[in-house]
Amino acid sequence: METTKPNDFIRDIIDEDLKTGKRDHVATRFPPEPNGYLHIGHAKSICLNFGIAKQYNGTCNLRFDDTNPCKEDTEYVDSIMNDVKWLGFQWDGMYYASNYFQKLYEYAVELIKMGKAYVCELTPDQIREYRGTLTEPGKNSPYRDRSVEENLALFEKMKNGELEDGSAVLRAKIDMASPNINMRDPAIYRIRHATHHKTGDDWCIYPMYDFAHCLSDSIEGITHSICTLEFEIHRPLYNWYLETLGIKNPPQQIEFARLNITGTVMSKRKLLQLVTEHHVNGWDDPRMPTIAGMRRRGFTPEAIRNFCEQIGVAKADSTVDMSFLEHCVREDLNKRAKRIMVVVNPVKLIIDNYPEGQTEEVEAINNPENMDEGKRKVIFSKELYIDRDDFMEEPVKGFYRMAPDREVRLKAGYYVKCTGVVKDENGEIKEIHCTYDPETKGGTSADGRKVKGTLHWVSATNCVDTEVRLYESLFNCQNPSAAENFLDTVNHDSLKIVKGSKAELCVNDLKVGDVVQFERTGYFCLDKDSTEGHPVFNRTIALKDTWAKQNKK
Ligand code: ATP
Ligand code: MG
């Protein structure tokens, strides 16, 4: 997709750094914690970090921030790698923060030796109490003035597993009266007797995020460490560690606003809860805002990348309307999705004057947006299916589709005129009868006679039974996170499964993940639950574009 080069305050900083010679290259990283699947918010960070590296001929690493042994898993590591690649990016180096555990430990020992860190044995409750509040300064821990020797010996004990979880922490000695609470002697290392997904039982002390992150950045030679706004208040600490340890050419942390989207949640903790409590069918449920869910739903990497570029990078938090993401998906699929005819909610249409037993092929355009894709042959026959919604026995004003005595066009087929209906014992329409005009093959009449409605259809004798899954928003409100319990806002009617839909034979040629446009209905993606002769489609998105409608110039 050819777009103009993005411009934002981060790129301005980089331009300036390159101009003044502060930097002679650009190195970024994307640092997910492998404690869940990636979501569309991560996609924004990925597009930004990898996009900048590409634009400046620099590098971008994938770094798993795996400093918390309790919540991390290799399933997540694999899914993250897969999702980054699927989005169209390739990392230069792939690392784990746990690769640096030995080096980080040595840095911590260095801080102790400088008199800049101490082992504190206050209980977690006491630490909280001593920390003070936003309006009151904290007070010094009674352990703050231990000798270097004592601290080294205690830290060694922590490392050797001689102390219990929570009984001691290593803390930076900064300033308990700092207006920034993060600077009030933050923890550097804590004790966790837990098995780590990479390092197993090698360690029972684990570094805290702030300590590990800035030093991992510096070990990898990162120049611009881009993160979200909530870390702004951690920046002084990020810089303090680097400065105190005398790191040359230290990385620079730059914060941008995280992406929020209406009608969904974007915290891994909440997404995990949706999965474990079975509100959805797994991380890749098409209703999830995860990359895996969006892929399964039929969103394309191009659409997601374009969306991330269009929304831009800002310094203040805001919320993007879900309809804009959907608009980007629609725009992309409109260009690339092949059109086919599928009748989601079928009713029989019988052409009384069409010869019994006859079938013929008509030609349908594959994609009117791209005529290079040519035409395909569709079988036409005496008995067809059309959608129930395309018929009204007593048409209301503005309804131009099929109704008694009315002539309409069958797309790429013929003009047909409704002659009557047959109902079952419950009064439900069982079949609709019509006659066709043989002179209108292809859907045009030689005498210039016009019809208002054009319907899609499939041959009842040459079609495939399909299952169609229709998705609505997973939540009943625009901001589920604002609810006391976001789970109370889950929309339990967000998945509707329709069985017995009828599709053109060409669906047999589709592969899992292919997206097509069901004419007049929407975009649909072939799901992995499909089996031989029984395709299952996820509705990616309906055709109607609410965003474009509201934003028409
Ligand atoms: P969550 O809050 O969903 O648990 P996180 O920030 O803890 O997300 P990480 O795995 O730590 O998730 O995130 C990896 C990177 O992605 C970080 O640099 C983070 O700032 C960025 N990121 C996470 N969520 C968003 C978002 N909504 N918008 C933009 N960037 C995000
Ligand atoms: Mg995190």
Coordinates of C-alpha atoms and ligand atoms in Angstrom, one line a residue:
M1 CA 0.0 0.0 0.0
E2 CA 1.6 3.3 -1.1
T3 CA 1.1 6.0 1.4
T4 CA 2.8 9.2 2.2
K5 CA 5.6 9.0 4.8
P6 CA 4.1 9.3 8.3
N7 CA 5.1 12.3 10.3
D8 CA 4.8 12.6 14.1
F9 CA 6.6 13.9 17.1
I10 CA 8.7 10.7 17.6
R11 CA 10.0 10.9 14.0
D12 CA 10.7 14.6 14.7
I13 CA 12.9 13.7 17.7
I14 CA 14.7 11.1 15.6
D15 CA 15.3 13.5 12.7
E16 CA 16.7 16.0 15.2
D17 CA 19.0 13.3 16.8
L18 CA 20.3 12.3 13.4
K19 CA 20.8 16.0 12.4
T20 CA 22.7 17.0 15.5
G21 CA 24.8 13.9 15.5
K22 CA 23.5 12.7 18.8
R23 CA 22.8 9.4 17.0
D24 CA 24.2 8.0 13.8
H25 CA 21.7 5.2 13.5
V26 CA 18.2 4.2 14.8
A27 CA 17.6 1.1 16.8
T28 CA 14.1 0.3 18.3
R29 CA 12.5 -2.7 19.9
F30 CA 9.1 -4.1 20.5
P31 CA 9.0 -5.6 24.0
P32 CA 5.9 -7.6 24.8
E33 CA 5.5 -9.6 28.0
P34 CA 4.6 -13.1 26.9
N35 CA 1.6 -13.3 29.2
G36 CA -1.1 -13.2 26.6
Y37 CA -1.9 -12.8 22.9
L38 CA -1.2 -9.6 21.1
H39 CA -4.1 -7.2 20.5
I40 CA -4.7 -4.3 18.2
G41 CA -3.1 -1.9 20.6
H42 CA 0.1 -3.9 20.3
A43 CA -0.3 -3.7 16.5
K44 CA 0.0 0.1 16.9
S45 CA 3.3 -0.3 18.8
I46 CA 4.6 -2.9 16.3
C47 CA 3.8 -0.6 13.3
L48 CA 5.5 2.3 15.1
N49 CA 8.7 0.5 16.2
F50 CA 9.2 -1.6 13.0
G51 CA 7.9 1.2 10.8
I52 CA 10.5 3.6 12.2
A53 CA 13.3 1.1 11.9
K54 CA 12.4 0.5 8.3
Q55 CA 12.0 4.2 7.4
Y56 CA 15.4 5.1 8.9
N57 CA 17.2 2.0 7.7
G58 CA 17.7 1.0 11.3
T59 CA 17.0 -2.1 13.3
C60 CA 14.1 -3.3 15.4
N61 CA 14.4 -6.2 17.9
L62 CA 11.7 -8.4 19.2
R63 CA 12.3 -8.7 22.9
F64 CA 10.3 -10.8 25.3
D65 CA 10.0 -9.0 28.5
D66 CA 9.9 -12.1 30.6
T67 CA 10.9 -10.9 34.1
N68 CA 7.7 -12.2 35.8
P69 CA 8.0 -16.0 36.0
C70 CA 4.5 -16.6 37.2
K71 CA 2.4 -15.5 34.2
E72 CA 4.5 -16.3 31.2
D73 CA 4.2 -19.2 28.8
T74 CA 5.8 -20.4 25.6
E75 CA 2.4 -20.6 24.0
Y76 CA 2.3 -16.8 24.2
V77 CA 5.9 -16.5 22.8
D78 CA 5.0 -18.6 19.8
S79 CA 1.8 -16.7 19.1
I80 CA 3.6 -13.3 19.4
M81 CA 6.2 -14.3 16.9
N82 CA 3.5 -15.5 14.5
D83 CA 1.5 -12.4 14.9
V84 CA 4.4 -10.0 14.3
K85 CA 5.3 -11.9 11.1
W86 CA 1.7 -12.0 10.0
L87 CA 1.5 -8.3 10.3
G88 CA 4.3 -8.1 7.8
F89 CA 7.4 -7.4 10.0
Q90 CA 10.6 -9.2 10.5
W91 CA 12.8 -8.5 13.6
D92 CA 16.5 -8.0 13.4
G93 CA 17.3 -9.7 16.7
M94 CA 15.1 -11.8 18.9
Y95 CA 15.9 -11.7 22.6
Y96 CA 14.5 -12.4 26.0
A97 CA 15.0 -10.1 29.0
S98 CA 15.9 -13.4 30.8
N99 CA 18.9 -13.7 28.5
Y100 CA 20.3 -10.8 30.6
F101 CA 19.6 -12.1 34.0
Q102 CA 23.3 -12.7 34.8
K103 CA 24.3 -9.2 33.5
L104 CA 21.4 -7.6 35.3
Y105 CA 22.5 -9.3 38.5
E106 CA 26.0 -7.9 38.1
Y107 CA 24.6 -4.4 37.5
A108 CA 22.6 -4.8 40.8
V109 CA 25.8 -5.8 42.7
E110 CA 27.5 -2.7 41.2
L111 CA 24.8 -0.5 42.5
I112 CA 25.2 -2.1 46.0
K113 CA 29.0 -1.5 45.8
M114 CA 28.4 2.2 45.0
G115 CA 26.2 2.5 48.0
K116 CA 23.2 3.0 45.7
A117 CA 21.2 -0.1 46.6
Y118 CA 20.3 -1.9 49.8
V119 CA 18.4 -5.0 51.0
C120 CA 15.3 -4.0 52.8
E121 CA 13.4 -6.4 55.1
L122 CA 10.3 -4.4 55.7
T123 CA 7.1 -6.4 54.9
P124 CA 5.2 -5.5 51.8
D125 CA 2.7 -3.7 53.9
Q126 CA 5.3 -1.7 55.7
I127 CA 7.0 -0.8 52.5
R128 CA 3.7 0.6 51.3
E129 CA 3.2 2.5 54.5
Y130 CA 6.8 4.0 54.4
R131 CA 6.3 5.1 50.8
G132 CA 4.1 8.0 51.7
T133 CA 1.4 9.4 49.4
L134 CA 1.1 11.8 46.6
T135 CA 0.9 14.6 49.1
E136 CA 3.1 13.3 51.9
P137 CA 6.8 12.4 51.6
G138 CA 7.8 8.8 52.5
K139 CA 10.2 7.9 55.3
N140 CA 13.4 6.1 55.2
S141 CA 13.5 2.3 55.7
P142 CA 15.4 1.4 58.9
Y143 CA 17.5 -0.9 56.7
R144 CA 18.5 1.9 54.4
D145 CA 21.9 2.5 55.9
R146 CA 23.2 -1.0 56.0
S147 CA 26.9 -1.3 55.0
V148 CA 27.9 -2.4 51.6
E149 CA 29.3 -5.7 53.0
E150 CA 26.0 -6.5 54.7
N151 CA 24.0 -5.7 51.6
L152 CA 26.3 -7.8 49.4
A153 CA 26.0 -10.7 51.8
L154 CA 22.2 -10.4 52.1
F155 CA 21.7 -10.1 48.3
E156 CA 23.8 -13.2 47.9
K157 CA 21.5 -15.0 50.3
M158 CA 18.5 -13.8 48.3
K159 CA 20.1 -15.1 45.2
N160 CA 21.0 -18.5 46.8
G161 CA 17.4 -19.1 47.8
E162 CA 18.1 -18.8 51.5
L163 CA 15.3 -16.3 52.0
E164 CA 11.5 -16.7 51.5
D165 CA 9.3 -14.9 49.0
G166 CA 8.5 -11.5 50.2
S167 CA 11.0 -11.5 53.1
A168 CA 13.4 -9.1 51.5
V169 CA 13.8 -6.9 48.4
L170 CA 16.8 -5.1 46.9
R171 CA 15.9 -1.4 46.6
A172 CA 17.6 1.6 44.9
K173 CA 18.7 4.3 47.3
I174 CA 17.3 7.4 45.8
D175 CA 15.0 9.8 47.6
M176 CA 12.1 8.9 49.9
A177 CA 10.9 12.5 49.7
S178 CA 10.8 12.7 45.9
P179 CA 7.6 14.2 44.5
N180 CA 7.7 11.2 42.1
I181 CA 6.7 8.1 44.0
N182 CA 8.6 6.0 41.6
M183 CA 11.8 7.5 42.8
R184 CA 11.1 6.6 46.5
D185 CA 13.6 3.8 46.8
P186 CA 12.0 1.5 44.2
A187 CA 12.5 -2.2 44.3
I188 CA 15.2 -3.6 42.0
Y189 CA 14.9 -7.3 42.8
R190 CA 12.4 -9.4 44.5
I191 CA 12.3 -13.1 45.6
R192 CA 10.1 -15.5 43.7
H193 CA 10.7 -19.2 44.1
A194 CA 9.1 -20.0 40.8
T195 CA 10.1 -21.9 37.7
H196 CA 10.7 -19.6 34.7
H197 CA 9.7 -20.6 31.2
K198 CA 13.2 -20.1 29.9
T199 CA 15.6 -20.2 32.9
G200 CA 13.8 -22.9 34.8
D201 CA 15.0 -22.9 38.5
D202 CA 18.3 -21.1 37.8
W203 CA 17.0 -18.0 39.6
C204 CA 14.8 -17.3 42.5
I205 CA 15.3 -13.5 42.4
Y206 CA 13.8 -11.6 39.5
P207 CA 14.5 -8.0 38.4
M208 CA 11.7 -5.4 38.4
Y209 CA 10.5 -4.0 35.1
D210 CA 12.0 -0.6 35.4
F211 CA 15.4 -1.9 36.2
A212 CA 15.4 -4.7 33.6
H213 CA 13.9 -2.5 30.8
C214 CA 16.4 0.3 30.6
L215 CA 19.3 -2.0 31.0
S216 CA 18.0 -4.5 28.4
D217 CA 17.6 -1.5 26.1
S218 CA 21.2 -0.4 26.7
I219 CA 22.6 -4.0 26.3
E220 CA 20.9 -4.2 22.9
G221 CA 22.1 -0.8 21.9
I222 CA 18.6 0.6 21.5
T223 CA 18.6 4.3 20.6
H224 CA 14.9 5.2 21.0
S225 CA 12.9 3.2 23.5
I226 CA 9.3 3.9 22.5
C227 CA 6.6 3.0 25.1
T228 CA 3.1 4.1 26.2
L229 CA 2.2 7.1 28.2
E230 CA 1.8 5.4 31.6
F231 CA 5.6 5.0 31.6
E232 CA 6.2 8.8 31.4
I233 CA 6.4 9.0 35.2
H234 CA 8.9 6.1 35.2
R235 CA 11.3 8.0 32.9
P236 CA 13.3 9.6 35.7
L237 CA 13.9 6.1 37.1
Y238 CA 14.8 4.8 33.7
N239 CA 17.4 7.5 33.4
W240 CA 18.6 7.2 37.0
Y241 CA 19.7 3.6 36.5
L242 CA 21.5 4.3 33.3
E243 CA 23.2 7.4 34.6
T244 CA 24.1 5.9 38.0
L245 CA 25.7 2.9 36.2
G246 CA 27.5 5.3 33.9
I247 CA 26.0 3.9 30.7
K248 CA 27.5 5.6 27.6
N249 CA 25.1 6.7 24.8
P250 CA 22.1 5.7 26.9
P251 CA 18.8 4.9 25.1
Q252 CA 16.1 7.5 25.3
Q253 CA 12.6 6.7 26.4
I254 CA 9.8 8.3 24.4
E255 CA 6.2 7.9 25.3
F256 CA 3.1 8.0 23.1
A257 CA -0.6 7.6 23.7
R258 CA -1.9 4.0 23.8
L259 CA -4.6 3.0 21.4
N260 CA -8.1 2.6 22.8
I261 CA -11.0 1.5 20.6
T262 CA -14.7 1.9 21.4
G263 CA -16.7 -1.1 22.3
T264 CA -13.9 -3.4 23.4
V265 CA -11.3 -3.9 26.0
M266 CA -7.5 -4.0 25.5
S267 CA -5.9 -5.2 28.6
K268 CA -4.4 -8.7 28.5
R269 CA -5.7 -9.4 32.0
K270 CA -9.3 -8.8 30.8
L271 CA -8.8 -10.6 27.6
L272 CA -7.4 -13.6 29.5
Q273 CA -10.5 -13.5 31.7
L274 CA -12.8 -13.6 28.7
V275 CA -10.9 -16.7 27.5
T276 CA -10.6 -18.6 30.8
E277 CA -14.2 -17.9 31.8
H278 CA -15.5 -19.0 28.4
H279 CA -17.2 -15.8 27.3
V280 CA -15.4 -16.4 24.0
N281 CA -14.0 -19.5 22.3
G282 CA -10.3 -18.9 22.8
W283 CA -7.8 -16.1 22.2
D284 CA -8.5 -16.3 18.4
D285 CA -12.3 -16.0 18.7
P286 CA -13.3 -13.6 15.9
R287 CA -14.9 -11.3 18.4
M288 CA -11.7 -10.7 20.3
P289 CA -9.6 -7.6 19.6
T290 CA -6.5 -9.8 19.4
I291 CA -4.4 -10.0 16.2
A292 CA -5.3 -13.8 16.2
G293 CA -9.0 -13.0 16.5
M294 CA -8.9 -10.4 13.8
R295 CA -7.0 -12.7 11.5
R296 CA -9.5 -15.5 12.0
R297 CA -12.3 -13.0 11.3
G298 CA -10.8 -12.0 8.0
F299 CA -9.1 -8.7 8.8
T300 CA -6.0 -8.3 6.6
P301 CA -2.5 -7.2 7.7
E302 CA -2.7 -4.4 5.1
A303 CA -5.9 -3.1 6.7
I304 CA -4.5 -3.2 10.2
R305 CA -1.3 -1.5 9.1
N306 CA -3.2 1.2 7.3
F307 CA -5.4 1.8 10.3
C308 CA -2.4 2.2 12.6
E309 CA -0.8 4.6 10.2
Q310 CA -4.0 6.7 9.7
I311 CA -4.7 7.1 13.4
G312 CA -1.2 8.5 13.9
V313 CA 0.9 8.9 17.0
A314 CA -0.1 11.4 19.7
K315 CA 1.0 12.5 23.1
A316 CA -2.5 12.5 24.6
D317 CA -4.8 9.5 25.2
S318 CA -7.9 9.3 23.0
T319 CA -10.3 6.6 21.8
V320 CA -10.7 5.6 18.2
D321 CA -14.1 4.6 16.9
M322 CA -14.3 0.9 16.1
S323 CA -16.2 1.9 12.9
F324 CA -13.0 3.5 11.6
L325 CA -11.1 0.2 12.0
E326 CA -13.9 -1.5 10.2
H327 CA -13.8 1.1 7.5
C328 CA -10.1 0.4 6.9
V329 CA -10.9 -3.3 6.6
R330 CA -13.8 -2.7 4.2
E331 CA -11.6 -0.5 2.0
D332 CA -8.9 -3.1 1.7
L333 CA -11.3 -6.0 1.2
N334 CA -13.3 -4.1 -1.4
K335 CA -10.1 -4.0 -3.5
R336 CA -9.0 -7.6 -3.1
A337 CA -12.0 -9.8 -2.1
K338 CA -13.5 -12.0 -4.9
R339 CA -17.3 -11.8 -5.1
I340 CA -19.4 -14.9 -4.9
M341 CA -23.1 -15.5 -4.3
V342 CA -24.2 -17.1 -1.1
V343 CA -27.7 -17.1 0.2
V344 CA -27.5 -16.9 4.0
N345 CA -31.2 -17.4 4.7
P346 CA -32.5 -19.4 1.8
V347 CA -36.0 -19.8 0.4
K348 CA -36.7 -21.7 -2.8
L349 CA -37.5 -19.9 -6.0
I350 CA -39.0 -22.0 -8.8
I351 CA -39.0 -20.7 -12.4
D352 CA -42.2 -22.3 -13.8
N353 CA -41.4 -21.7 -17.5
Y354 CA -37.8 -22.8 -17.3
P355 CA -37.3 -26.3 -19.0
E356 CA -37.4 -29.2 -16.5
G357 CA -34.0 -30.7 -16.0
Q358 CA -32.1 -28.0 -17.9
T359 CA -29.0 -26.2 -16.4
E360 CA -26.8 -23.6 -18.0
E361 CA -23.8 -21.5 -17.2
V362 CA -23.9 -17.8 -16.8
E363 CA -20.9 -15.5 -16.3
A364 CA -20.4 -13.4 -13.2
I365 CA -17.8 -10.8 -12.6
N366 CA -15.2 -11.8 -9.9
N367 CA -14.4 -8.3 -8.8
P368 CA -15.8 -5.1 -10.3
E369 CA -13.0 -3.2 -8.6
N370 CA -10.4 -5.2 -10.4
M371 CA -11.5 -6.4 -13.8
D372 CA -8.2 -8.3 -14.2
E373 CA -9.7 -10.9 -12.0
G374 CA -12.0 -11.8 -14.8
K375 CA -15.3 -13.8 -14.7
R376 CA -16.4 -17.1 -13.4
K377 CA -19.2 -19.5 -14.5
V378 CA -22.1 -20.0 -12.3
I379 CA -24.7 -22.7 -12.8
F380 CA -28.3 -21.5 -13.4
S381 CA -31.3 -23.9 -13.1
K382 CA -35.0 -24.1 -12.7
E383 CA -34.9 -24.3 -8.9
L384 CA -32.9 -21.6 -7.2
Y385 CA -32.5 -20.2 -3.7
I386 CA -32.8 -16.5 -2.9
D387 CA -32.7 -14.8 0.5
R388 CA -35.9 -14.7 2.5
D389 CA -35.3 -11.1 3.2
D390 CA -35.4 -10.4 -0.6
F391 CA -39.1 -11.2 -0.7
M392 CA -42.1 -9.4 0.7
E393 CA -45.6 -10.6 0.1
E394 CA -46.9 -7.1 0.9
P395 CA -44.0 -4.9 0.1
V396 CA -43.5 -1.8 2.2
K397 CA -42.7 1.6 0.6
G398 CA -39.1 1.7 -0.6
F399 CA -38.8 -2.1 -0.9
Y400 CA -37.7 -2.8 -4.5
R401 CA -36.9 -6.5 -4.2
M402 CA -39.1 -9.4 -5.1
A403 CA -42.9 -9.1 -4.5
P404 CA -46.0 -10.6 -6.2
D405 CA -46.3 -9.6 -9.8
R406 CA -43.1 -7.6 -9.7
E407 CA -40.1 -8.2 -12.1
V408 CA -36.6 -8.2 -10.7
R409 CA -33.1 -9.1 -12.0
L410 CA -31.3 -12.2 -10.9
K411 CA -27.7 -11.0 -10.9
A412 CA -25.8 -12.2 -14.0
G413 CA -28.9 -14.4 -14.8
Y414 CA -32.3 -13.3 -16.1
Y415 CA -35.2 -11.1 -15.3
V416 CA -37.8 -13.0 -13.4
K417 CA -41.4 -12.1 -12.4
C418 CA -43.0 -13.4 -9.3
T419 CA -46.3 -15.3 -9.9
G420 CA -47.1 -16.5 -6.4
V421 CA -46.0 -18.4 -3.3
V422 CA -46.7 -21.8 -1.7
K423 CA -46.9 -21.9 2.1
D424 CA -46.6 -24.7 4.6
E425 CA -49.1 -25.6 7.3
N426 CA -47.7 -22.9 9.5
G427 CA -48.2 -20.2 6.9
E428 CA -44.5 -19.9 6.3
I429 CA -43.5 -19.4 2.7
K430 CA -42.1 -22.7 1.4
E431 CA -41.4 -21.7 -2.2
I432 CA -41.8 -18.7 -4.4
H433 CA -42.9 -19.2 -8.0
C434 CA -41.9 -17.0 -11.0
T435 CA -41.5 -16.9 -14.7
Y436 CA -38.3 -15.8 -16.5
D437 CA -37.8 -13.9 -19.7
P438 CA -35.3 -15.9 -21.9
E439 CA -34.4 -12.6 -23.7
T440 CA -32.7 -11.2 -20.7
K441 CA -29.8 -13.5 -20.2
G442 CA -26.9 -11.8 -18.4
G443 CA -29.3 -9.5 -16.7
T444 CA -30.1 -7.0 -19.3
S445 CA -33.2 -6.7 -21.5
A446 CA -33.1 -5.9 -25.2
D447 CA -36.1 -3.7 -25.1
G448 CA -34.6 -1.4 -22.4
R449 CA -37.1 -2.4 -19.8
K450 CA -35.8 -1.5 -16.4
V451 CA -36.1 -3.2 -13.0
K452 CA -35.4 -1.7 -9.7
G453 CA -34.1 -4.7 -7.7
T454 CA -31.2 -7.1 -8.4
L455 CA -31.0 -10.2 -6.3
H456 CA -28.3 -12.7 -5.7
W457 CA -29.1 -16.4 -5.9
V458 CA -27.7 -19.9 -6.1
S459 CA -28.8 -23.0 -8.0
A460 CA -30.7 -25.3 -5.7
T461 CA -29.3 -28.3 -7.5
N462 CA -25.7 -27.0 -7.7
C463 CA -24.8 -25.5 -4.4
V464 CA -22.9 -26.2 -1.2
D465 CA -24.5 -26.2 2.3
T466 CA -22.5 -23.9 4.5
E467 CA -22.5 -22.7 8.0
V468 CA -22.3 -18.9 8.5
R469 CA -21.2 -17.3 11.8
L470 CA -22.5 -13.8 12.3
Y471 CA -20.7 -11.6 14.8
E472 CA -21.8 -8.6 16.7
S473 CA -19.9 -6.5 19.2
L474 CA -18.7 -8.5 22.1
F475 CA -19.9 -5.8 24.5
N476 CA -23.2 -4.0 25.0
C477 CA -21.6 -0.6 25.6
Q478 CA -19.0 1.7 24.2
N479 CA -16.6 1.6 27.1
P480 CA -16.8 -1.7 28.9
S481 CA -13.8 -0.8 31.1
A482 CA -15.8 1.9 32.7
A483 CA -18.2 -0.6 34.1
E484 CA -17.8 -1.8 37.7
N485 CA -17.2 -5.3 36.2
F486 CA -16.6 -5.3 32.5
L487 CA -17.9 -8.9 32.3
D488 CA -21.4 -7.5 33.1
T489 CA -21.3 -5.7 29.8
V490 CA -20.6 -8.8 27.7
N491 CA -23.1 -9.2 24.8
H492 CA -24.3 -12.8 25.0
D493 CA -26.0 -12.5 21.6
S494 CA -22.8 -11.6 19.9
L495 CA -22.5 -14.8 17.9
K496 CA -25.3 -16.1 15.7
I497 CA -24.7 -19.4 13.9
V498 CA -26.7 -19.9 10.7
K499 CA -26.8 -23.4 9.3
G500 CA -28.1 -24.4 5.9
S501 CA -26.9 -21.4 4.0
K502 CA -26.4 -22.1 0.3
A503 CA -23.2 -21.2 -1.5
E504 CA -22.0 -21.3 -5.1
L505 CA -19.9 -24.4 -5.9
C506 CA -16.7 -22.3 -6.1
V507 CA -16.5 -22.1 -2.3
N508 CA -15.0 -25.6 -2.6
D509 CA -11.8 -24.0 -4.0
L510 CA -11.3 -21.6 -1.1
K511 CA -8.6 -22.1 1.5
V512 CA -8.9 -21.5 5.2
G513 CA -8.3 -17.7 5.8
D514 CA -9.5 -16.7 2.3
V515 CA -11.9 -13.7 2.4
V516 CA -14.6 -13.3 -0.1
Q517 CA -17.5 -10.9 -0.5
F518 CA -20.9 -12.5 -0.4
E519 CA -22.6 -10.3 -2.9
R520 CA -24.9 -7.8 -1.3
T521 CA -24.2 -9.1 2.2
G522 CA -20.7 -8.6 3.4
Y523 CA -17.2 -10.0 3.6
F524 CA -16.7 -13.5 4.9
C525 CA -13.6 -15.5 5.8
L526 CA -13.3 -19.3 5.5
D527 CA -12.8 -20.7 9.0
K528 CA -10.5 -23.4 10.2
D529 CA -13.5 -25.3 11.5
S530 CA -14.5 -26.1 7.9
T531 CA -14.4 -29.7 6.8
E532 CA -14.5 -31.4 3.4
G533 CA -17.7 -30.4 1.7
H534 CA -18.9 -28.4 4.7
P535 CA -17.5 -24.9 4.7
V536 CA -17.8 -22.6 7.7
F537 CA -17.6 -18.8 7.2
N538 CA -17.0 -16.0 9.7
R539 CA -18.6 -12.7 8.8
T540 CA -15.7 -10.3 8.7
I541 CA -17.9 -7.3 8.3
A542 CA -21.2 -6.3 6.7
L543 CA -21.1 -4.1 3.7
K544 CA -22.6 -1.0 5.2
D545 CA -20.0 1.5 6.2
T546 CA -21.2 3.6 9.1
W547 CA -17.9 5.5 9.4
A548 CA -17.8 6.6 5.8
K549 CA -21.4 7.7 6.0
Q550 CA -20.8 9.9 9.0
N551 CA -17.5 11.3 7.6
K552 CA -18.6 12.0 4.0
K553 CA -17.2 15.2 2.7
Ligands
ATP1 P1 -1.8 -4.7 28.5 O1 -2.1 -3.5 29.2 O2 -2.7 -5.1 27.4 O3 -1.5 -5.9 29.4 P2 0.9 -4.2 28.3 O4 1.4 -2.8 28.0 O5 1.1 -4.8 29.6 O6 -0.5 -4.4 27.7 P3 3.1 -5.4 27.0 O7 3.3 -6.8 26.5 O8 3.9 -5.0 28.1 O9 1.6 -5.2 27.2 O10 3.3 -4.4 25.7 C1 4.3 -4.5 24.7 C2 4.4 -3.2 24.1 O11 3.1 -2.8 23.5 C3 4.7 -2.1 25.1 O12 5.7 -1.2 24.6 C4 3.4 -1.4 25.3 O13 3.6 0.0 25.6 C5 2.7 -1.5 23.9 N1 1.3 -1.5 24.0 C6 0.5 -2.2 24.8 N2 -0.8 -1.9 24.7 C7 -0.9 -0.9 23.8 C8 -1.9 0.0 23.3 N3 -3.2 -0.2 23.6 N4 -1.6 0.9 22.4 C9 -0.3 1.1 22.0 N5 0.7 0.4 22.5 C10 0.5 -0.6 23.4
MG2 MG 3.0 -5.0 30.5

